[in-house]
mmCIF file of C-alpha atoms and ligand atoms in Angstrom:
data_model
loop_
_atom_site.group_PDB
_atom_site.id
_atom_site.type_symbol
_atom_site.label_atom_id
_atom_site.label_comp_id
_atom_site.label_asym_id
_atom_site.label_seq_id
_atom_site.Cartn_x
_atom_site.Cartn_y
_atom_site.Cartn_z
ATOM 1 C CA UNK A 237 106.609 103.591 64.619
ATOM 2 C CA UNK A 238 105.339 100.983 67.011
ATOM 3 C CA UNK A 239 107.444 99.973 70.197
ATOM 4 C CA UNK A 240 106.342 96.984 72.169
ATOM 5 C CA UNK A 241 106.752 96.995 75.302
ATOM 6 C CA UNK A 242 107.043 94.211 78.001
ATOM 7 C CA UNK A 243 106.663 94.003 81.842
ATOM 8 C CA UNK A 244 107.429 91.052 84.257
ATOM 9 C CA UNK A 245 109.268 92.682 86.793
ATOM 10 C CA UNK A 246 106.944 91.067 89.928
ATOM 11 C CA UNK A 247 103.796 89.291 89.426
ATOM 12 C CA UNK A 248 102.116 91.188 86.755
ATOM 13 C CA UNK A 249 102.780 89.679 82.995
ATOM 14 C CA UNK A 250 101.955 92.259 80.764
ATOM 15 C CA UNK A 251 102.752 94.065 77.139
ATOM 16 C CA UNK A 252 101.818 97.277 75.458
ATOM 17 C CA UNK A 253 102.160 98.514 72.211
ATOM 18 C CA UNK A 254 102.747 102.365 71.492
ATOM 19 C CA UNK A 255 102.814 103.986 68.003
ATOM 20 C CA UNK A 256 103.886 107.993 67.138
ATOM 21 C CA UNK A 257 103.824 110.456 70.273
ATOM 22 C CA UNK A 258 103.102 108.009 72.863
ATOM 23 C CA UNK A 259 99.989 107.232 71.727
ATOM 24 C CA UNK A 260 98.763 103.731 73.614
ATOM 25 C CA UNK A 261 97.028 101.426 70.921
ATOM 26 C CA UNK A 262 97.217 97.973 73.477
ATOM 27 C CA UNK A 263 97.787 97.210 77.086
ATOM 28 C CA UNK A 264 97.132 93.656 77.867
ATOM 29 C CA UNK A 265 98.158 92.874 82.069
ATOM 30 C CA UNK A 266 97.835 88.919 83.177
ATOM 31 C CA UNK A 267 97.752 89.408 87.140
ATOM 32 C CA UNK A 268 98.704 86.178 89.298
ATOM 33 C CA UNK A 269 96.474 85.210 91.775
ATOM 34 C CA UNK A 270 98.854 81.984 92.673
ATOM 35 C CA UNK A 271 100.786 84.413 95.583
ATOM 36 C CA UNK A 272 97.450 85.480 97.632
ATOM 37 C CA UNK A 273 97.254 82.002 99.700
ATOM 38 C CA UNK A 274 100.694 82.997 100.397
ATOM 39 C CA UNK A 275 100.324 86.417 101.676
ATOM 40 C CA UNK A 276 103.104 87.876 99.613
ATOM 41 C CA UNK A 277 104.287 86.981 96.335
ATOM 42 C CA UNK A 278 106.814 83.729 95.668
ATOM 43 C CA UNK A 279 109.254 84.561 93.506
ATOM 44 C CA UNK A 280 109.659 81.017 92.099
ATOM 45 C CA UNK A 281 106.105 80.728 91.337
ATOM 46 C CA UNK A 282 106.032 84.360 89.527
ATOM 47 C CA UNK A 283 108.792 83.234 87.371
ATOM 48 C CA UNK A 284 107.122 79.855 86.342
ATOM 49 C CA UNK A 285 103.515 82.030 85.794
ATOM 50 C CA UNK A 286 105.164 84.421 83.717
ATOM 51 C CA UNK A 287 106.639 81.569 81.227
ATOM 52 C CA UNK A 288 102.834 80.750 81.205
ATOM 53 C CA UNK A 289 101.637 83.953 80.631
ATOM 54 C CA UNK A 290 104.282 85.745 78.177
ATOM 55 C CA UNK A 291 103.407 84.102 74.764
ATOM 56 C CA UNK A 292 99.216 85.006 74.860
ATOM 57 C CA UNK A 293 99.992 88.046 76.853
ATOM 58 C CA UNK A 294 102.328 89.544 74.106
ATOM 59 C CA UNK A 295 100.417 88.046 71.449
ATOM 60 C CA UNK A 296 97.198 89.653 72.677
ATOM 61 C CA UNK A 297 98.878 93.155 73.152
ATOM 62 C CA UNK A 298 100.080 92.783 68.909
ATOM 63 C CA UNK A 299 96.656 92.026 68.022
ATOM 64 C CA UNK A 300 94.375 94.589 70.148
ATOM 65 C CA UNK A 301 97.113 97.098 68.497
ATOM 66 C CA UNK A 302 95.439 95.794 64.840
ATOM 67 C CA UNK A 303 98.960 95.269 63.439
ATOM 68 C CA UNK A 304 101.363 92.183 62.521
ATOM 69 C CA UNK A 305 104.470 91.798 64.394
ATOM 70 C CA UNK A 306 106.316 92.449 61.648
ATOM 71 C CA UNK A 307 105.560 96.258 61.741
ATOM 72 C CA UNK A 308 107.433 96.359 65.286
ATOM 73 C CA UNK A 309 109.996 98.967 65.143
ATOM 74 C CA UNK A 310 111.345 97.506 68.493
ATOM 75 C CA UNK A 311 111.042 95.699 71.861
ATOM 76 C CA UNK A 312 111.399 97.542 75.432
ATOM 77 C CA UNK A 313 112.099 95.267 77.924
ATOM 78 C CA UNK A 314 112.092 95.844 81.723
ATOM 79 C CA UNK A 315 115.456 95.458 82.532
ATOM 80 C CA UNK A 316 115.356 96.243 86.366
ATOM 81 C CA UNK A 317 114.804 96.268 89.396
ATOM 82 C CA UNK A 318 112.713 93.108 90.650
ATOM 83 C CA UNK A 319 112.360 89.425 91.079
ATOM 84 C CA UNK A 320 115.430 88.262 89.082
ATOM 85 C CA UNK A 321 113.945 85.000 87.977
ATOM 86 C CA UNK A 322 110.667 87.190 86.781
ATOM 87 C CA UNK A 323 112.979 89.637 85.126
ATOM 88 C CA UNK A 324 115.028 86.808 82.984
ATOM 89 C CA UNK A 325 111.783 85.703 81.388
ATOM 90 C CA UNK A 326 110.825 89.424 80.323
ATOM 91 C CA UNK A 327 114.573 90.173 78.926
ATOM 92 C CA UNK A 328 114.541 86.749 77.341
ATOM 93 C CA UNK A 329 111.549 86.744 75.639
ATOM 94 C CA UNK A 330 112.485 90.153 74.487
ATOM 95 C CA UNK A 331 115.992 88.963 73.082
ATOM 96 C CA UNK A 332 114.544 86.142 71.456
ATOM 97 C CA UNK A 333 111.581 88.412 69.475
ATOM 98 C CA UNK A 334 113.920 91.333 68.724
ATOM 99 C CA UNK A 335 116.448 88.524 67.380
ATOM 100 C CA UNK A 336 113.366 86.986 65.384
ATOM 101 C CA UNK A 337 112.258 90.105 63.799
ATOM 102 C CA UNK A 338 115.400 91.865 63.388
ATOM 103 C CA UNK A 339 114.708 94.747 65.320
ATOM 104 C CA UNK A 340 116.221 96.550 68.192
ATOM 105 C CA UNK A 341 116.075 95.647 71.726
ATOM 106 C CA UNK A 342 115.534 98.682 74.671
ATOM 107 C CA UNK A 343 116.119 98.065 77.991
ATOM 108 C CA UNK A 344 113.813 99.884 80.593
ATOM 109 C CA UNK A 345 114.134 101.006 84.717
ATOM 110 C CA UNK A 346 111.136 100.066 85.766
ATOM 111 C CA UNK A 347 111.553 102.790 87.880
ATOM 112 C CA UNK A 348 112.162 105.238 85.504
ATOM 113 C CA UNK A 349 108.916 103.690 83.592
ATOM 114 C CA UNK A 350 106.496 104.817 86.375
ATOM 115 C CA UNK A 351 108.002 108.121 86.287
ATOM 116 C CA UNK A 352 107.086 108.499 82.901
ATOM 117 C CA UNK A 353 104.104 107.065 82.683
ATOM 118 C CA UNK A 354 102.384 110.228 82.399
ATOM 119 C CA UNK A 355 103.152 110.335 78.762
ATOM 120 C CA UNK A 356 101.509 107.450 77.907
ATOM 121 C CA UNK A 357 98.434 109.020 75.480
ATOM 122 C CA UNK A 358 95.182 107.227 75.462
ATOM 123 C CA UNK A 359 93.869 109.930 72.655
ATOM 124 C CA UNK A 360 95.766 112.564 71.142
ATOM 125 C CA UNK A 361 94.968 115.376 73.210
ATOM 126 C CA UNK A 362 95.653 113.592 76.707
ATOM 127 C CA UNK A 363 98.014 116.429 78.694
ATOM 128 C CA UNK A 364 101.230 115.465 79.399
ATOM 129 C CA UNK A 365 103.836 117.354 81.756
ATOM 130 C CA UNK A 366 106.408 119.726 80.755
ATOM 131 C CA UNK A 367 109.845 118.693 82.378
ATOM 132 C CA UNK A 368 111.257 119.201 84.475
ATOM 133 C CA UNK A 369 108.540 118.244 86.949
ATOM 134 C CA UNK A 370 108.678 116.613 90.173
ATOM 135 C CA UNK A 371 107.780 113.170 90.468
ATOM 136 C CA UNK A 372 106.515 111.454 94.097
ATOM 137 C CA UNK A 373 107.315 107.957 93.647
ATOM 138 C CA UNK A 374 105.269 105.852 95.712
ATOM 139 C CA UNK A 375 105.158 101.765 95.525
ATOM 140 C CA UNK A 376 105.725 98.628 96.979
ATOM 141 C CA UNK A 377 109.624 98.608 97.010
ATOM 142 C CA UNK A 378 110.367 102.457 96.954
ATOM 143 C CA UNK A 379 109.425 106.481 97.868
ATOM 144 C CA UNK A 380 111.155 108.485 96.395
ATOM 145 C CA UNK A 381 110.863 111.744 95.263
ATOM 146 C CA UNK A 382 112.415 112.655 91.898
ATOM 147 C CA UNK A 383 113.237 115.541 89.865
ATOM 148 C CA UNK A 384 112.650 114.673 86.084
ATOM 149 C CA UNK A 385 114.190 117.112 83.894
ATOM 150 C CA UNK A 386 113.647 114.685 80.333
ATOM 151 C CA UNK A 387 112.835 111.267 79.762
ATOM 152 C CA UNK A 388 116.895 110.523 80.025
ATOM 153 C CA UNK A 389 117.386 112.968 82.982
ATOM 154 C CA UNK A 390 116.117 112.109 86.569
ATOM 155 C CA UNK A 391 117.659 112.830 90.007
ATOM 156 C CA UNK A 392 116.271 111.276 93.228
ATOM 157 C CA UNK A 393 116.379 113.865 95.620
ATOM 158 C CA UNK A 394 115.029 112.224 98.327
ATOM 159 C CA UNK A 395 114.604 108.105 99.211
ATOM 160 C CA UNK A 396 113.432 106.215 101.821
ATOM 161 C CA UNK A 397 115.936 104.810 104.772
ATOM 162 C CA UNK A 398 113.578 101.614 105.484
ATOM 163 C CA UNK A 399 110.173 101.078 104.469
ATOM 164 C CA UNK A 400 108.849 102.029 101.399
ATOM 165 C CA UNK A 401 105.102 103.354 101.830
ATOM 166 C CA UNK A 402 103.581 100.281 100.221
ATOM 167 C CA UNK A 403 105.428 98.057 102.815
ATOM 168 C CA UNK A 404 103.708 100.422 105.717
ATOM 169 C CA UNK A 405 100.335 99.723 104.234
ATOM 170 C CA UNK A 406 100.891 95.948 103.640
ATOM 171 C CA UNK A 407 102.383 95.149 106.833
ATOM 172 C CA UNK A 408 100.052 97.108 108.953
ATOM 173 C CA UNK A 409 97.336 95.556 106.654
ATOM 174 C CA UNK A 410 98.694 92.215 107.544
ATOM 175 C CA UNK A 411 98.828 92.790 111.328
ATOM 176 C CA UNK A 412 95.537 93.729 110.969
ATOM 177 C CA UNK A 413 94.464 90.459 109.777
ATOM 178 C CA UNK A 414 93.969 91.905 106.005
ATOM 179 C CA UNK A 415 94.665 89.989 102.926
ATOM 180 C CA UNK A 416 97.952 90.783 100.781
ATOM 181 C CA UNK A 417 98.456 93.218 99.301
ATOM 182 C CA UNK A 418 96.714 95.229 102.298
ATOM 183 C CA UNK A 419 96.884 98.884 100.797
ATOM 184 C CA UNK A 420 93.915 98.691 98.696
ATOM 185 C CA UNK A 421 91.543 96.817 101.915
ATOM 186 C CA UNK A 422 93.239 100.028 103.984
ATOM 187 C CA UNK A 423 91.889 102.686 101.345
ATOM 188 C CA UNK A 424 88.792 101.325 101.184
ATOM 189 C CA UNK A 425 88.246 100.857 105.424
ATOM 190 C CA UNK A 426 90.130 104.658 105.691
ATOM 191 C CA UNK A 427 86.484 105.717 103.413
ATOM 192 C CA UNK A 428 84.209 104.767 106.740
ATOM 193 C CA UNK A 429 86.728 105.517 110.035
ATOM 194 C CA UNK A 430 87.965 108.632 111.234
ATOM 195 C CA UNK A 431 91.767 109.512 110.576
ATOM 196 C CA UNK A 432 91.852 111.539 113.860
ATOM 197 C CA UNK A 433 90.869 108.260 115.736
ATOM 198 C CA UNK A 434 94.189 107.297 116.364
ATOM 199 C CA UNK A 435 97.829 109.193 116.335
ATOM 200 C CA UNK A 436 100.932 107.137 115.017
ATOM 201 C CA UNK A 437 104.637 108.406 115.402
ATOM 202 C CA UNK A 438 105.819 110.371 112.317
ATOM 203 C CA UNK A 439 108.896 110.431 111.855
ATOM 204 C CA UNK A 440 111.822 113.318 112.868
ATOM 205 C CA UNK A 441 114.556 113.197 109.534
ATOM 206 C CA UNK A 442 115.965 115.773 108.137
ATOM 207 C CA UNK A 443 116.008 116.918 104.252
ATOM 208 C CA UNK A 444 114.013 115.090 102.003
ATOM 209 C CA UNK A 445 114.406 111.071 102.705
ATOM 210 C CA UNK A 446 111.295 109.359 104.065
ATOM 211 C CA UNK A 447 111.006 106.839 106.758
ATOM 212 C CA UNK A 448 108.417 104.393 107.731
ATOM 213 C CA UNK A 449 109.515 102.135 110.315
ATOM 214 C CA UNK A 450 108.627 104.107 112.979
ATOM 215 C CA UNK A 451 105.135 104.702 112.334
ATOM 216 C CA UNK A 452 105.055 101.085 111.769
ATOM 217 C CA UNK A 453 106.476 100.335 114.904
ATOM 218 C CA UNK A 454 103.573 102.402 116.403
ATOM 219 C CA UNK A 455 100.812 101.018 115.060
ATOM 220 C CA UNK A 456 101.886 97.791 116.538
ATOM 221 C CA UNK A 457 102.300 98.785 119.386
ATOM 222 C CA UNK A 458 98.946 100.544 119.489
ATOM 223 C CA UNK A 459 97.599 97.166 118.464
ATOM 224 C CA UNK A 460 98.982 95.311 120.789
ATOM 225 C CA UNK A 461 98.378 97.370 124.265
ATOM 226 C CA UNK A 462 94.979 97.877 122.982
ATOM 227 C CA UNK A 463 94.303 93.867 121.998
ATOM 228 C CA UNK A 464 95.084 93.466 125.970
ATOM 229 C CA UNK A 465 92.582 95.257 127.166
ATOM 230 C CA UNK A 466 90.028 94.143 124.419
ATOM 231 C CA UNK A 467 90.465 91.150 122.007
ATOM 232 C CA UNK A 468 88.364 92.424 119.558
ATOM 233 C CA UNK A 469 90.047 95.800 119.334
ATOM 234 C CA UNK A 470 90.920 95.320 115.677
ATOM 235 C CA UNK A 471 87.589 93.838 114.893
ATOM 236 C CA UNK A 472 85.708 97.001 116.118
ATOM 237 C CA UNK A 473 88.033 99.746 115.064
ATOM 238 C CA UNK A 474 88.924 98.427 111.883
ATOM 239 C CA UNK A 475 88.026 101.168 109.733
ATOM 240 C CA UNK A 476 89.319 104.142 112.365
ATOM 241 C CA UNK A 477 92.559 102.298 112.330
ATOM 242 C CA UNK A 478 92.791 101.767 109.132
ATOM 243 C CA UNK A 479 91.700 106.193 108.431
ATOM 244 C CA UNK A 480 94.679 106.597 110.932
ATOM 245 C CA UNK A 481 96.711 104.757 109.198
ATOM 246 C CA UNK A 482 96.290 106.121 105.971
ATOM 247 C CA UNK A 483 96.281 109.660 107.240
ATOM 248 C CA UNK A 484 99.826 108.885 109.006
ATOM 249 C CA UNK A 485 101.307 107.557 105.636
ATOM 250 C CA UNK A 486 99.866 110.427 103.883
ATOM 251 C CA UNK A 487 100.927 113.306 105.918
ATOM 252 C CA UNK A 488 104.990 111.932 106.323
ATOM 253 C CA UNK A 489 104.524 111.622 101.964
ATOM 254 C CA UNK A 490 103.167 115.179 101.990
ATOM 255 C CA UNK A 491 105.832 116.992 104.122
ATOM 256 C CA UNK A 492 108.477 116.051 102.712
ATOM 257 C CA UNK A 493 106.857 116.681 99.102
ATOM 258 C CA UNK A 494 106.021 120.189 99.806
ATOM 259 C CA UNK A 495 109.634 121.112 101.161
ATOM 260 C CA UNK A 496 110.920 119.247 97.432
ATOM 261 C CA UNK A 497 108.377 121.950 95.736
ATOM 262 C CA UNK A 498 110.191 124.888 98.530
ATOM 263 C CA UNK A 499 113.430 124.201 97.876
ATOM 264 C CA UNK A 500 113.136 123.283 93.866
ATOM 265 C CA UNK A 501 110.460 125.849 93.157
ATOM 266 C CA UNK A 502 109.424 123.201 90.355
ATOM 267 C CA UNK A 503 105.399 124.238 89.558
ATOM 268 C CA UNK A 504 104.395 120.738 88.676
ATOM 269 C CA UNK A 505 104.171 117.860 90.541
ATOM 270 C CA UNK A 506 103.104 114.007 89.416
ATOM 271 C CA UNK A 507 102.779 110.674 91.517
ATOM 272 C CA UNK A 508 103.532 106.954 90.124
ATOM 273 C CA UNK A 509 103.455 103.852 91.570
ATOM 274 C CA UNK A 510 101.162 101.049 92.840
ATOM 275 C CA UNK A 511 100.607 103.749 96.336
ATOM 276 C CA UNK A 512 99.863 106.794 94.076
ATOM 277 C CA UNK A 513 96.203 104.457 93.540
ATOM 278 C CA UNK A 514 95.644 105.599 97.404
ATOM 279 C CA UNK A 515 92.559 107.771 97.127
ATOM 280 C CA UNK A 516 94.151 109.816 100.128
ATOM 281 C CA UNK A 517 97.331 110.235 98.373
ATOM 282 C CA UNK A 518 95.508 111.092 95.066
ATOM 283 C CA UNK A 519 93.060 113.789 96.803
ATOM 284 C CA UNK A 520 96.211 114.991 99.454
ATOM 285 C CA UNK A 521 98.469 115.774 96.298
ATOM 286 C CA UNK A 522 95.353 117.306 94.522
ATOM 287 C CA UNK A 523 94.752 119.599 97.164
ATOM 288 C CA UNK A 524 98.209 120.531 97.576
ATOM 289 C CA UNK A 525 98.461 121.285 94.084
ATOM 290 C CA UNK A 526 95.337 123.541 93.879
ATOM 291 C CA UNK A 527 96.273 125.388 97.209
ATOM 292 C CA UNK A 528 99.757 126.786 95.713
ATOM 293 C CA UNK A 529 98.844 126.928 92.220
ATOM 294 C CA UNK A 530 100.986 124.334 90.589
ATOM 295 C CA UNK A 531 100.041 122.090 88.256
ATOM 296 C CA UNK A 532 98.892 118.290 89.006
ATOM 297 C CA UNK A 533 99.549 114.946 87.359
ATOM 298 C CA UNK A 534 97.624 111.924 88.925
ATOM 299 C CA UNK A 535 97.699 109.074 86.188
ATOM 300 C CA UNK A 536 94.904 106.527 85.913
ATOM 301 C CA UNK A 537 94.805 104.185 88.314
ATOM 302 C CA UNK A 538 95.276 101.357 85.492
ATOM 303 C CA UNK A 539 98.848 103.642 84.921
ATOM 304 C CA UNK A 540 99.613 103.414 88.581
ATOM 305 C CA UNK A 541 100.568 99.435 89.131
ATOM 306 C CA UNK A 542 102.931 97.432 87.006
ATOM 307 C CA UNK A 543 101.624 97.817 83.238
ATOM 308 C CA UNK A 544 103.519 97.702 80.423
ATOM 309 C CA UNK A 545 102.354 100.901 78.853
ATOM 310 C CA UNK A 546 104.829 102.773 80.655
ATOM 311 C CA UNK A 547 107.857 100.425 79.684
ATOM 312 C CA UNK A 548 106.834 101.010 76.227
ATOM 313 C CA UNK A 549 106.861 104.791 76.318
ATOM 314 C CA UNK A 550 109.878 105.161 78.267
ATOM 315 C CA UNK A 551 111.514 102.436 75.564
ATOM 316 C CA UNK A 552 110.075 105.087 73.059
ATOM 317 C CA UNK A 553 111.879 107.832 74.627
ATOM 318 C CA UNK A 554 114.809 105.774 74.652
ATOM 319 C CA UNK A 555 114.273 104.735 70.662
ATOM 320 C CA UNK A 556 113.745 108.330 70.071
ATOM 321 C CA UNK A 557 117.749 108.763 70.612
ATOM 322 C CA UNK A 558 118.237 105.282 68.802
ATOM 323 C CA UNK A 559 119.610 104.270 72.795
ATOM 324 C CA UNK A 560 119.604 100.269 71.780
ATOM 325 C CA UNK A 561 120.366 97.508 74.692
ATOM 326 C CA UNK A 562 123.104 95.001 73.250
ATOM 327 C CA UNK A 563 122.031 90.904 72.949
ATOM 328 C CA UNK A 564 124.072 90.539 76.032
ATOM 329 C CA UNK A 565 122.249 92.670 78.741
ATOM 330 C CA UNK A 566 121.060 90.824 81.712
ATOM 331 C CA UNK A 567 118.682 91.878 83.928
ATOM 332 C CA UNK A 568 119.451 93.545 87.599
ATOM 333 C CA UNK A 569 117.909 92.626 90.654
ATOM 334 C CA UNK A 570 119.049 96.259 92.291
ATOM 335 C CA UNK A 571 119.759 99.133 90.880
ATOM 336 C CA UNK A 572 123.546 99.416 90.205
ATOM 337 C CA UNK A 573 123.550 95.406 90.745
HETATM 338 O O1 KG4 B 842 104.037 99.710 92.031
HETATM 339 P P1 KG4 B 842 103.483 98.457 92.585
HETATM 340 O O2 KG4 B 842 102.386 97.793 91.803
HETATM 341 O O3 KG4 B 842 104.593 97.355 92.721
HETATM 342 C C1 KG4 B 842 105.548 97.249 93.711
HETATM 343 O O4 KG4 B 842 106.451 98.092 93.795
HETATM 344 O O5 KG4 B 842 105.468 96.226 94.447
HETATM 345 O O6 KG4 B 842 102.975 98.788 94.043
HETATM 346 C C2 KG4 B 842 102.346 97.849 94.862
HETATM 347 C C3 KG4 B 842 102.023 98.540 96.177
HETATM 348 C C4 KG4 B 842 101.563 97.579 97.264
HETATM 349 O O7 KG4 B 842 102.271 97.886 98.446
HETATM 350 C C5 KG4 B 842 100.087 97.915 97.408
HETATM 351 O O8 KG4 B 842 99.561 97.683 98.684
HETATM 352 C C6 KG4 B 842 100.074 99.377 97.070
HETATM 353 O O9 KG4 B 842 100.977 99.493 95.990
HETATM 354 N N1 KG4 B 842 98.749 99.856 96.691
HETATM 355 C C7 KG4 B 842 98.021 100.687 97.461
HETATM 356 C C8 KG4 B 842 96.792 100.886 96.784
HETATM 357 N N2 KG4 B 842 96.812 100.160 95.625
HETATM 358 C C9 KG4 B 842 98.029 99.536 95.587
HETATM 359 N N3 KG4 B 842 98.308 101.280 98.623
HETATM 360 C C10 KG4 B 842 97.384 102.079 99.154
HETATM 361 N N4 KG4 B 842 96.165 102.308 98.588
HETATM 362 C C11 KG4 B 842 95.837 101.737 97.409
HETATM 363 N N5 KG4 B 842 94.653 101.982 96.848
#
């Protein structure tokens, strides 16, 4: 069996191809460097870059595999969420191969994809989780925390009300003077400051939804009364801000992630999602994990930003119980839209 799969839900173009048990034999990622003069990424030009990018990407991914197209036993798309003009060329490309080799088409949640990511095997022996496990989804468009009890079975059991952690990082990043996407340039300042330096507002919700805006609000705030009495505030405390920072995000993701493991009493926990590359996150889960004896999932960073690995093994999942897309499936900005 070999599934294909195919990502071009933002700005990353990429494909995958998985054979028997999840086992990864290609993952092939274009990245788009058109959106950084921009400081965010332009829809319009992601779409037009992925029509660029879609024919040697895929073509690439069916050759590092070592086989001929014609042994594709079918093509996972990611369906939704995203850009919708980046999503049409994904689900279009897919129709047209799946048409062209006469093989069936699986439609993907990208959301659902970095959930199971953690299945994706790079050698036979790589551990995966047992379900269900808990799953702290961390990117640039949600937090959530999940419970996954199979590949087909996931319940968000918390969300967050505004900002998604990513956005924290990038828009403090930004204020900050920081290129886009800021939350790698924050992890790598956090390394040198002191995450005591400064204390941002956490938030006060109940249950298990996260919010952000707060602590964003904050560190503005800080910014600004502190840029009055010294212009070069943000020049000389870059790297204590940016420890605060990172410490802030990390301890509102943590609460709320240890009352999920109290109230499920689920023993293991995984992270996904561009955020779960945060070596504070990574370390702060860790830890967690060790101190109460559960067990610990922390995929590769290469796993943790848009690939198409994971849409391949969640389409395998999904070919497993022969769940097929029909030809007239079109993509979904939101989900449930
Ligand atoms: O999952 P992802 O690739 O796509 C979106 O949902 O957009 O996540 C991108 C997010 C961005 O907000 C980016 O700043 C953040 O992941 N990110 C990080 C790190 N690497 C990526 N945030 C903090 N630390 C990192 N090392």
């Amino acid at each position: 069996m070999y599934i294909l799969g195919i990502e071009s839900s933002c700005d990353d173009t990429s494909a995958a191809v998985i054979t028997d048990g999840g086992l990864l034999l290609s993952n092939v990622i274009a990245s788009q460097s058109v959106h950084e003069e921009y400081g965010g990424v332009v829809p319009e030009l992601a779409s037009r870059a992925h029509q660029q990018n879609i024919v040697p990407v895929v073509d690439a991914a069916i050759r590092r595999a070592g086989i001929e197209r014609g042994r594709l036993s079918a093509i996972a798309f990611t369906r939704g969420p995203g850009l919708i003009g980046s999503l049409l060329v994904g689900t279009s490309f897919a129709k047209g191969l799946s048409l062209g080799l006469r093989v069936p088409m699986v439609d993907v949640n990208h959301l659902q994809a970095h959930v199971l990511a953690h299945f994706i095997k790079e050698t036979p022996d790589t551990e995966v989780p047992e379900f269900p496990y808990l799953c702290l989804l961390v990117s640039g468009g949600n937090s959530q925390i999940i419970v996954v009890r199979s590949a087909a079975d996931m319940e968000i059991i918390g969300r967050t009300i505004d900002d998604a952690a990513g956005e924290a990082f990038d828009k403090c990043a930004k204020v900050m003077g920081l290129p886009y996407p800021g939350g790698p340039h924050i992890d790598r300042l956090a390394a040198e400051g002191k995450p005591e330096a400064f204390r941002f507002a956490r938030p006060r919700i109940d249950g298990l939804d996260y919010s952000f805006s707060g602590l964003k609000t904050s560190f503005l705030y800080t910014l600004r009364d502190n840029l009055r009495q010294d212009p070069e505030f943000i020049e000389k405390r870059r790297a204590d801000l940016a420890a605060s920072l990172q410490a802030a995000i990390i301890d509102i993701l943590m609460k709320k992630l240890e009352k999920a493991v109290d109230m499920t009493g689920i023993t293991t926990v995984a992270i996904g999602g561009g955020v779960s590359a945060n070596s504070g996150v990574r370390n702060a889960v860790a830890d967690m994990c060790a101190r109460r004896g559960l067990k610990a999932f922390i995929p590769e960073r290469k796993f943790t930003t848009d690939n198409a690995a994971m849409v391949a093994i969640a389409g395998y999942f999904k070919y497993l119980e022969s769940d097929f897309c029909p030809y007239n499936a079109v993509p979904y900005a939101r989900i449930g839209g």
